[in-house]
Tab-separated table of C-alpha atoms in Angstrom:
chain	number	residue	atom	x	y	z
A	294	UNK	CA	44.125	-40.628	-44.714
A	295	UNK	CA	45.229	-36.992	-43.615
A	296	UNK	CA	42.709	-35.293	-45.462
A	297	UNK	CA	40.161	-37.609	-43.871
A	298	UNK	CA	41.940	-37.319	-40.371
A	299	UNK	CA	41.666	-33.126	-41.108
A	300	UNK	CA	37.774	-33.143	-41.734
A	301	UNK	CA	36.972	-35.604	-38.643
A	302	UNK	CA	39.019	-32.907	-36.869
A	303	UNK	CA	37.124	-30.072	-38.262
A	304	UNK	CA	33.608	-31.879	-37.674
A	305	UNK	CA	34.957	-32.612	-34.271
A	306	UNK	CA	35.945	-28.696	-33.375
A	307	UNK	CA	32.644	-27.793	-35.124
A	308	UNK	CA	30.560	-29.970	-32.560
A	309	UNK	CA	32.397	-29.100	-29.410
A	310	UNK	CA	31.806	-25.320	-30.507
A	311	UNK	CA	27.907	-25.803	-31.124
A	312	UNK	CA	27.820	-27.251	-27.800
A	313	UNK	CA	29.559	-24.415	-26.386
A	314	UNK	CA	27.727	-21.600	-28.004
A	315	UNK	CA	24.742	-21.829	-25.731
A	316	UNK	CA	26.995	-22.124	-22.759
A	317	UNK	CA	28.883	-19.102	-24.028
A	318	UNK	CA	25.392	-16.974	-25.032
A	319	UNK	CA	23.901	-17.652	-21.642
A	320	UNK	CA	27.329	-16.575	-20.051
A	321	UNK	CA	27.288	-13.349	-21.863
A	322	UNK	CA	23.583	-12.893	-20.885
A	323	UNK	CA	24.179	-13.450	-17.328
A	324	UNK	CA	27.032	-10.898	-17.523
A	325	UNK	CA	24.733	-8.654	-19.344
A	326	UNK	CA	22.326	-8.946	-16.848
A	327	UNK	CA	24.675	-8.558	-13.855
A	328	UNK	CA	26.053	-5.384	-15.547
A	329	UNK	CA	22.676	-3.715	-15.484
A	330	UNK	CA	22.125	-4.794	-12.040
A	331	UNK	CA	25.467	-3.226	-11.176
A	332	UNK	CA	24.279	-0.098	-12.623
A	333	UNK	CA	20.732	-0.070	-11.197
A	334	UNK	CA	22.184	-0.181	-7.978
A	335	UNK	CA	24.553	2.506	-8.388
A	336	UNK	CA	21.855	4.667	-9.999
A	337	UNK	CA	19.895	3.929	-6.621
A	338	UNK	CA	22.559	5.212	-4.426
A	339	UNK	CA	22.701	9.309	-4.270
A	340	UNK	CA	26.418	8.844	-3.578
A	341	UNK	CA	27.619	6.551	-5.933
A	342	UNK	CA	25.681	7.838	-8.789
A	343	UNK	CA	27.496	11.095	-8.841
A	344	UNK	CA	30.979	9.719	-8.568
A	345	UNK	CA	30.446	6.972	-11.078
A	346	UNK	CA	27.602	7.718	-13.356
A	347	UNK	CA	27.679	10.425	-16.014
A	348	UNK	CA	25.214	13.284	-15.211
A	349	UNK	CA	23.683	15.564	-17.375
A	350	UNK	CA	21.911	19.055	-16.400
A	351	UNK	CA	23.256	18.837	-13.241
A	352	UNK	CA	22.738	22.360	-12.698
A	353	UNK	CA	18.968	22.147	-13.536
A	354	UNK	CA	18.585	19.207	-11.056
A	355	UNK	CA	19.767	21.169	-8.361
A	356	UNK	CA	17.285	23.758	-8.717
A	357	UNK	CA	14.379	21.683	-9.346
A	358	UNK	CA	15.037	18.124	-8.570
A	359	UNK	CA	14.709	16.393	-5.481
A	360	UNK	CA	16.553	17.357	-2.159
A	361	UNK	CA	19.964	15.935	-1.573
A	362	UNK	CA	18.514	12.270	-2.258
A	363	UNK	CA	19.566	11.889	-6.060
A	364	UNK	CA	21.049	14.216	-9.007
A	365	UNK	CA	19.387	11.745	-11.371
A	366	UNK	CA	15.510	11.314	-12.104
A	367	UNK	CA	15.296	7.897	-11.532
A	368	UNK	CA	14.520	5.774	-14.653
A	369	UNK	CA	10.826	4.920	-15.299
A	370	UNK	CA	9.132	2.106	-13.045
A	371	UNK	CA	6.812	-0.639	-13.519
A	372	UNK	CA	5.373	-2.652	-10.674
A	373	UNK	CA	7.068	-2.774	-7.289
A	374	UNK	CA	8.680	-6.248	-6.293
A	375	UNK	CA	6.491	-7.953	-4.126
A	376	UNK	CA	8.980	-9.280	-2.045
A	377	UNK	CA	10.933	-6.407	-1.582
A	378	UNK	CA	7.570	-4.613	-0.628
A	379	UNK	CA	6.976	-7.218	1.944
A	380	UNK	CA	10.808	-6.740	3.136
A	381	UNK	CA	10.174	-3.173	3.278
A	382	UNK	CA	7.111	-3.523	5.287
A	383	UNK	CA	8.964	-5.343	8.183
A	384	UNK	CA	11.682	-2.291	8.175
A	385	UNK	CA	9.256	0.210	8.301
A	386	UNK	CA	7.602	-1.803	11.144
A	387	UNK	CA	11.023	-1.477	13.027
A	388	UNK	CA	11.573	2.229	12.322
A	389	UNK	CA	8.326	2.857	14.116
A	390	UNK	CA	9.313	1.120	17.200
A	391	UNK	CA	12.145	3.460	17.432
A	392	UNK	CA	11.259	6.651	15.652
A	393	UNK	CA	7.575	6.846	16.670
A	394	UNK	CA	7.012	8.482	13.332
A	395	UNK	CA	3.555	7.095	12.884
A	396	UNK	CA	1.672	10.535	12.145
A	397	UNK	CA	4.266	11.717	9.958
A	398	UNK	CA	4.439	8.718	7.766
A	399	UNK	CA	0.602	8.873	7.581
A	400	UNK	CA	0.638	12.230	6.323
A	401	UNK	CA	3.196	11.839	4.085
A	402	UNK	CA	1.044	8.840	2.048
A	403	UNK	CA	-2.183	11.106	2.245
A	404	UNK	CA	-0.546	14.004	1.189
A	405	UNK	CA	1.130	12.453	-1.998
A	406	UNK	CA	-2.477	11.039	-3.101
A	407	UNK	CA	-4.540	14.036	-1.804
A	408	UNK	CA	-3.332	16.165	-5.050
A	409	UNK	CA	-5.649	14.001	-7.042
A	410	UNK	CA	-8.380	15.834	-9.542
A	411	UNK	CA	-10.999	13.573	-10.687
A	412	UNK	CA	-11.676	16.177	-13.503
A	413	UNK	CA	-8.518	15.633	-15.365
A	414	UNK	CA	-8.038	12.363	-16.686
A	415	UNK	CA	-4.165	12.619	-18.089
A	416	UNK	CA	-1.528	10.797	-15.806
A	417	UNK	CA	0.409	12.296	-14.207
A	418	UNK	CA	-1.224	15.560	-14.813
A	419	UNK	CA	-4.492	14.713	-12.733
A	420	UNK	CA	-2.147	14.303	-9.658
A	421	UNK	CA	-2.484	11.508	-6.848
A	422	UNK	CA	-0.391	8.662	-5.559
A	423	UNK	CA	2.659	8.771	-7.781
A	424	UNK	CA	5.552	9.282	-5.763
A	425	UNK	CA	6.151	13.049	-7.086
A	426	UNK	CA	5.806	14.724	-3.537
A	427	UNK	CA	9.987	13.331	-3.176
A	428	UNK	CA	10.688	16.481	-5.430
A	429	UNK	CA	11.665	19.715	-3.729
A	430	UNK	CA	9.469	21.654	-6.111
A	431	UNK	CA	6.285	19.881	-4.378
A	432	UNK	CA	8.007	19.577	-0.856
A	433	UNK	CA	8.192	23.203	-0.886
A	434	UNK	CA	3.968	23.670	-1.097
A	435	UNK	CA	3.082	25.220	2.133
A	436	UNK	CA	0.779	22.096	3.329
A	437	UNK	CA	3.706	20.157	3.161
A	438	UNK	CA	5.817	21.655	5.771
A	439	UNK	CA	7.871	19.396	7.942
A	440	UNK	CA	7.466	16.440	5.567
A	441	UNK	CA	11.070	16.155	4.311
A	442	UNK	CA	11.355	14.626	7.318
A	443	UNK	CA	9.676	11.724	7.080
A	444	UNK	CA	11.439	11.260	3.544
A	445	UNK	CA	14.617	11.232	5.385
A	446	UNK	CA	13.088	8.560	7.384
A	447	UNK	CA	12.114	6.457	4.543
A	448	UNK	CA	15.045	6.973	1.984
A	449	UNK	CA	17.327	4.501	3.645
A	450	UNK	CA	14.846	1.484	2.961
A	451	UNK	CA	14.315	3.060	-0.638
A	452	UNK	CA	17.882	2.768	-1.073
A	453	UNK	CA	17.779	-0.869	0.439
A	454	UNK	CA	14.824	-1.745	-1.872
A	455	UNK	CA	15.654	-0.446	-5.516
A	456	UNK	CA	12.587	-2.339	-7.006
A	457	UNK	CA	10.111	-0.471	-4.906
A	458	UNK	CA	8.753	2.612	-6.076
A	459	UNK	CA	8.164	5.812	-3.842
A	460	UNK	CA	4.461	6.022	-4.975
A	461	UNK	CA	4.308	2.193	-3.243
A	462	UNK	CA	6.517	3.164	-0.191
A	463	UNK	CA	4.665	6.286	0.778
A	464	UNK	CA	1.290	4.371	0.703
A	465	UNK	CA	2.941	1.392	2.385
A	466	UNK	CA	4.119	3.457	4.932
A	467	UNK	CA	0.953	5.156	5.705
A	468	UNK	CA	-1.149	1.899	5.875
A	469	UNK	CA	1.486	0.457	8.358
A	470	UNK	CA	1.698	3.096	10.758
A	471	UNK	CA	-2.334	2.843	10.969
A	472	UNK	CA	-2.210	-0.594	11.885
A	473	UNK	CA	0.545	-0.599	14.143
A	474	UNK	CA	-0.458	2.132	15.990
A	475	UNK	CA	-4.041	0.013	16.891
A	476	UNK	CA	-6.037	0.978	13.726
A	477	UNK	CA	-7.853	-1.308	11.388
A	478	UNK	CA	-6.283	-3.706	8.607
A	479	UNK	CA	-5.744	-1.251	5.339
A	480	UNK	CA	-6.963	-3.351	2.098
A	481	UNK	CA	-4.493	-1.797	-0.008
A	482	UNK	CA	-3.033	-2.988	-3.484
A	483	UNK	CA	0.312	-1.869	-4.639
A	484	UNK	CA	2.041	-1.686	-8.298
A	485	UNK	CA	1.842	2.389	-8.618
A	486	UNK	CA	4.113	3.898	-11.194
A	487	UNK	CA	6.352	6.678	-10.022
A	488	UNK	CA	6.556	10.262	-12.246
A	489	UNK	CA	10.071	10.877	-13.039
A	490	UNK	CA	10.630	14.601	-12.944
A	491	UNK	CA	9.733	17.737	-10.803
A	492	UNK	CA	7.910	19.005	-13.906
A	493	UNK	CA	5.292	16.377	-13.516
A	494	UNK	CA	4.386	17.422	-10.055
A	495	UNK	CA	0.879	19.246	-9.501
A	496	UNK	CA	0.569	22.993	-9.049
A	497	UNK	CA	0.003	24.019	-4.939
A	498	UNK	CA	-3.497	24.427	-3.843
A	499	UNK	CA	-4.890	21.251	-3.990
A	500	UNK	CA	-4.709	20.105	-0.431
A	501	UNK	CA	-6.670	21.123	2.268
A	502	UNK	CA	-6.168	24.156	4.571
A	503	UNK	CA	-6.703	24.082	8.465
A	504	UNK	CA	-8.378	27.402	9.190
A	505	UNK	CA	-10.211	28.529	5.729
A	506	UNK	CA	-13.244	31.186	6.213
A	507	UNK	CA	-15.751	28.402	5.582
A	508	UNK	CA	-14.321	25.177	6.703
A	509	UNK	CA	-16.920	22.867	5.589
A	510	UNK	CA	-17.393	24.224	2.525
A	511	UNK	CA	-13.664	24.034	2.179
A	512	UNK	CA	-13.245	20.453	2.854
A	513	UNK	CA	-16.039	19.824	0.492
A	514	UNK	CA	-14.504	21.603	-2.081
A	515	UNK	CA	-11.053	19.615	-2.017
A	516	UNK	CA	-12.611	16.273	-1.134
A	517	UNK	CA	-15.262	16.462	-3.159
A	518	UNK	CA	-12.704	17.467	-5.997
A	519	UNK	CA	-10.937	13.681	-5.274
A	520	UNK	CA	-14.169	12.123	-5.603
A	521	UNK	CA	-14.796	11.273	-2.014
A	522	UNK	CA	-17.945	11.882	-0.262
A	523	UNK	CA	-19.082	13.002	3.335
A	524	UNK	CA	-18.712	10.033	5.122
A	525	UNK	CA	-15.330	9.532	3.683
A	526	UNK	CA	-14.357	13.099	4.641
A	527	UNK	CA	-15.281	12.635	8.162
A	528	UNK	CA	-13.849	9.174	8.341
A	529	UNK	CA	-10.514	10.191	6.943
A	530	UNK	CA	-10.543	13.378	9.595
A	531	UNK	CA	-10.512	10.570	12.342
A	532	UNK	CA	-6.688	10.163	11.887
A	533	UNK	CA	-5.848	13.015	13.625
A	534	UNK	CA	-6.435	11.009	16.842
A	535	UNK	CA	-2.586	10.408	15.529
A	536	UNK	CA	0.140	13.136	16.030
A	537	UNK	CA	0.566	16.671	16.963
A	538	UNK	CA	0.111	19.984	15.226
A	539	UNK	CA	3.502	22.507	15.474
A	540	UNK	CA	3.021	26.215	14.871
A	541	UNK	CA	6.791	26.243	13.571
A	542	UNK	CA	5.265	24.502	10.579
A	543	UNK	CA	1.077	24.606	10.315
A	544	UNK	CA	0.843	27.920	12.178
A	545	UNK	CA	-1.619	26.256	14.518
A	546	UNK	CA	-1.111	24.376	18.132
A	547	UNK	CA	0.941	25.301	20.976
A	548	UNK	CA	4.606	25.120	20.964
A	549	UNK	CA	3.929	22.317	23.670
A	550	UNK	CA	1.535	20.729	26.109
A	551	UNK	CA	1.452	18.798	28.856
A	552	UNK	CA	0.907	15.569	26.852
A	553	UNK	CA	3.606	16.335	24.336
A	554	UNK	CA	6.455	18.100	26.024
A	555	UNK	CA	8.382	14.872	27.070
A	556	UNK	CA	7.648	12.847	23.816
A	557	UNK	CA	7.765	10.235	22.788
A	558	UNK	CA	10.049	11.142	19.698
A	559	UNK	CA	10.876	15.032	19.644
A	560	UNK	CA	8.898	16.614	22.352
A	561	UNK	CA	6.631	19.750	21.663
A	562	UNK	CA	3.219	20.696	19.260
A	563	UNK	CA	-0.212	20.264	20.585
A	564	UNK	CA	-2.164	16.917	20.078
A	565	UNK	CA	-5.842	16.162	19.222
A	566	UNK	CA	-5.735	13.528	22.125
A	567	UNK	CA	-4.120	12.379	24.684
A	568	UNK	CA	-2.553	8.873	23.435
A	569	UNK	CA	-1.664	10.754	20.124
A	570	UNK	CA	0.153	7.824	19.186
A	571	UNK	CA	-2.731	5.348	19.642
A	572	UNK	CA	-5.181	4.947	16.700
A	573	UNK	CA	-8.826	4.553	18.073
A	574	UNK	CA	-11.934	6.700	18.143
A	575	UNK	CA	-11.038	9.636	20.972
A	576	UNK	CA	-10.767	12.095	18.463
A	577	UNK	CA	-14.373	12.363	17.964
A	578	UNK	CA	-15.070	12.251	21.753
A	579	UNK	CA	-12.509	15.104	22.280
A	580	UNK	CA	-13.425	16.939	19.607
A	581	UNK	CA	-17.270	16.897	20.811
A	582	UNK	CA	-16.528	17.327	24.341
A	583	UNK	CA	-13.650	20.230	23.742
A	584	UNK	CA	-13.220	20.074	27.934
A	585	UNK	CA	-9.279	19.927	27.536
A	586	UNK	CA	-7.532	23.451	26.461
A	587	UNK	CA	-4.174	21.178	26.250
A	588	UNK	CA	-5.726	19.437	23.025
A	589	UNK	CA	-6.010	20.942	19.674
A	590	UNK	CA	-9.397	21.623	17.841
A	591	UNK	CA	-8.868	23.234	14.593
A	592	UNK	CA	-12.042	24.986	12.382
A	593	UNK	CA	-12.111	22.256	10.372
A	594	UNK	CA	-12.406	20.146	13.203
A	595	UNK	CA	-14.970	22.079	14.617
A	596	UNK	CA	-17.154	21.823	11.505
A	597	UNK	CA	-17.652	17.680	11.827
A	598	UNK	CA	-19.998	18.873	14.416
A	599	UNK	CA	-20.942	21.870	13.594
A	600	UNK	CA	-22.303	20.727	9.850
A	601	UNK	CA	-25.361	18.809	9.486
A	602	UNK	CA	-24.301	16.263	7.340
A	603	UNK	CA	-20.634	15.755	8.879
A	604	UNK	CA	-22.457	15.781	12.068
A	605	UNK	CA	-24.015	12.540	11.434
A	606	UNK	CA	-20.922	10.339	10.994
A	607	UNK	CA	-18.947	12.484	13.656
A	608	UNK	CA	-21.661	11.231	16.109
A	609	UNK	CA	-21.733	7.678	14.853
A	610	UNK	CA	-17.701	7.474	15.284
A	611	UNK	CA	-17.926	9.053	18.554
A	612	UNK	CA	-19.900	6.158	19.716
A	613	UNK	CA	-19.024	3.076	17.688
A	614	UNK	CA	-15.227	2.725	17.127
A	615	UNK	CA	-15.872	-0.348	15.171
A	616	UNK	CA	-17.839	1.961	12.754
A	617	UNK	CA	-15.254	4.239	12.603
A	618	UNK	CA	-12.817	1.508	11.908
A	619	UNK	CA	-14.855	0.072	8.951
A	620	UNK	CA	-15.487	3.133	7.324
A	621	UNK	CA	-11.807	4.571	7.775
A	622	UNK	CA	-10.172	1.746	6.374
A	623	UNK	CA	-12.450	1.923	3.258
A	624	UNK	CA	-11.617	5.845	2.889
A	625	UNK	CA	-7.821	5.440	3.418
A	626	UNK	CA	-7.874	2.334	0.551
A	627	UNK	CA	-9.762	4.364	-1.790
A	628	UNK	CA	-7.394	7.648	-0.869
A	629	UNK	CA	-4.362	5.831	-1.359
A	630	UNK	CA	-5.466	4.517	-4.895
A	631	UNK	CA	-6.424	8.154	-6.134
A	632	UNK	CA	-5.069	8.936	-9.244
A	633	UNK	CA	-2.578	6.311	-9.349
A	634	UNK	CA	-1.373	4.311	-12.475
A	635	UNK	CA	-0.665	0.512	-11.907
A	636	UNK	CA	1.743	-1.892	-13.076
A	637	UNK	CA	-0.289	-4.480	-13.448
A	638	UNK	CA	-3.223	-2.689	-14.324
A	639	UNK	CA	-5.154	-4.531	-11.262
A	640	UNK	CA	-2.442	-4.159	-8.985
A	641	UNK	CA	-1.459	-6.594	-6.623
A	642	UNK	CA	-1.925	-7.477	-2.792
A	643	UNK	CA	0.703	-8.104	-0.462
A	644	UNK	CA	-1.435	-10.312	2.031
A	645	UNK	CA	-3.201	-12.588	-1.323
A	646	UNK	CA	-3.033	-16.322	0.331
A	647	UNK	CA	-4.934	-17.393	-2.818
A	648	UNK	CA	-2.113	-16.985	-5.949
A	649	UNK	CA	-2.798	-17.827	-9.196
A	650	UNK	CA	-2.540	-21.518	-10.265
A	651	UNK	CA	-3.231	-22.783	-6.819
A	652	UNK	CA	-6.032	-25.526	-7.192
A	653	UNK	CA	-9.294	-24.538	-6.260
A	654	UNK	CA	-10.606	-24.826	-2.551
A	655	UNK	CA	-13.027	-27.138	-1.637
A	656	UNK	CA	-16.117	-25.770	-0.788
A	657	UNK	CA	-18.896	-28.145	0.653
A	658	UNK	CA	-21.854	-25.349	-0.248
A	659	UNK	CA	-20.922	-26.371	-4.131
A	660	UNK	CA	-21.929	-29.505	-3.618
A	661	UNK	CA	-25.736	-28.753	-2.312
A	662	UNK	CA	-28.555	-29.319	-4.539
A	663	UNK	CA	-31.483	-27.419	-5.509
A	664	UNK	CA	-31.890	-23.522	-4.117
A	665	UNK	CA	-31.591	-24.817	-0.468
A	666	UNK	CA	-28.250	-23.816	0.989
A	667	UNK	CA	-26.311	-26.803	3.162
A	668	UNK	CA	-25.957	-26.454	6.648
A	669	UNK	CA	-22.315	-25.951	8.413
A	670	UNK	CA	-23.074	-29.129	9.922
A	671	UNK	CA	-23.602	-30.963	6.582
A	672	UNK	CA	-20.846	-28.998	4.813
A	673	UNK	CA	-18.340	-30.180	7.961
A	674	UNK	CA	-19.666	-33.963	7.330
A	675	UNK	CA	-19.468	-33.912	3.615
A	676	UNK	CA	-15.839	-32.448	4.143
A	677	UNK	CA	-14.750	-35.131	6.725
A	678	UNK	CA	-15.838	-38.003	4.357
A	679	UNK	CA	-13.934	-36.236	1.079
A	680	UNK	CA	-11.035	-36.152	3.070
A	681	UNK	CA	-11.413	-39.596	4.562
A	682	UNK	CA	-10.752	-41.177	1.174
A	683	UNK	CA	-7.784	-39.236	-0.062
A	684	UNK	CA	-8.836	-35.873	-0.779
A	685	UNK	CA	-7.781	-32.451	0.863
A	686	UNK	CA	-8.822	-28.957	0.430
A	687	UNK	CA	-6.267	-28.026	-1.966
A	688	UNK	CA	-5.859	-31.287	-3.513
A	689	UNK	CA	-8.622	-33.047	-5.956
A	690	UNK	CA	-8.857	-37.064	-5.408
A	691	UNK	CA	-6.692	-38.969	-8.169
A	692	UNK	CA	-7.953	-41.378	-10.561
A	693	UNK	CA	-7.257	-44.892	-11.140
A	694	UNK	CA	-8.590	-45.533	-14.209
A	695	UNK	CA	-7.194	-49.232	-14.200
A	696	UNK	CA	-8.719	-49.869	-10.788
A	697	UNK	CA	-12.212	-48.632	-12.334
A	698	UNK	CA	-11.790	-50.616	-14.916
A	699	UNK	CA	-11.418	-53.913	-12.939
A	700	UNK	CA	-14.465	-52.814	-10.766
A	701	UNK	CA	-16.824	-51.995	-13.463
A	702	UNK	CA	-15.609	-55.875	-15.076
A	703	UNK	CA	-16.624	-57.416	-11.813
A	704	UNK	CA	-19.654	-55.785	-11.457
A	705	UNK	CA	-20.316	-56.770	-14.905
A	706	UNK	CA	-19.392	-60.173	-14.616
A	707	UNK	CA	-21.521	-60.284	-11.507
A	708	UNK	CA	-24.888	-59.035	-12.790
A	709	UNK	CA	-24.178	-61.671	-15.739
A	710	UNK	CA	-23.990	-64.392	-13.438
A	711	UNK	CA	-26.976	-63.174	-11.520
A	712	UNK	CA	-28.912	-62.924	-14.736
A	713	UNK	CA	-28.261	-66.706	-15.827
A	714	UNK	CA	-28.724	-68.265	-12.361
């Protein structure tokens, strides 16, 4: 009896243990996940990473790493988190409202992407939109003077959303700044992978110069190397409708003008347009007229109306803002993807209203016959009839097989009775 009781107790204990094991395992997994998240969070914080996390080669990083943002190179990133990117976009909009930093954020995204060389296949040696501009060695390039201020503006947002890559953040900020300044909606995609070390930065000299000896040839040398054409060169130049040039950064422009002495934002510099925080086509109009000495015209700006091929597009954009907006949006999106490595490879959109797995939308045109397309009125009539019997554009009609069988039997009985009579 005692032996039997002991065996029963052992069996009960074993059963209890087997029931507890999944729970214990799950708890351990959750604990492990929380620990990794905590460590990841610590690593994303510049101050805490220096205090709590083990450091390696700190002297080397201080001399070649990012300027004061972290002493540890970030872990290799995959795709950014879409929800965090959407939240970051809202934070950027609020930043723009208070700091009026539209121009410098556009420039930041451009300069991170503009190092791309289409003749180099390997990533990240080919340059492009990969977040390398956060490293001090690239920030010190002459064409990037002052962009450290853009990094300082965006770093708190990056710290807040640790699952957003720098490469995506730079391009998100650039596109959002254009849109919030009244410009076109940019058809952006995201999922860019970051480089992880300053050694992966491109060499200096890949970005355009404002005053080269032969401006038109220089623009073509730089932008053709990226795989862009004359139309895209002129369209992208139109972004100079935003911002100012400061002599202490670029060597060009006046210290201040009647349009910039009172800000908004930090006063000073010389703008290309009167309303230098509004994205429109006045850049082309003002460059063409050259009537206002307080407005800036760089040699590369003047080339847009001096070069015959460039002039065709510059004249078009000066006369038609809609045409400018259309071509600019396409060129900006293309520039923002140059050299980028995406994960997932096809990237993803923040504005996709048709996520995978959703039922196919009802399209009346699919019910047309022959080669002739249904008229809009007929499409609306078909749709209304479809919805009247219980269908919706997002949900197909449900089949009631039992009712169908009853109907078939009733029809057969009616036909049989009719024939017999």
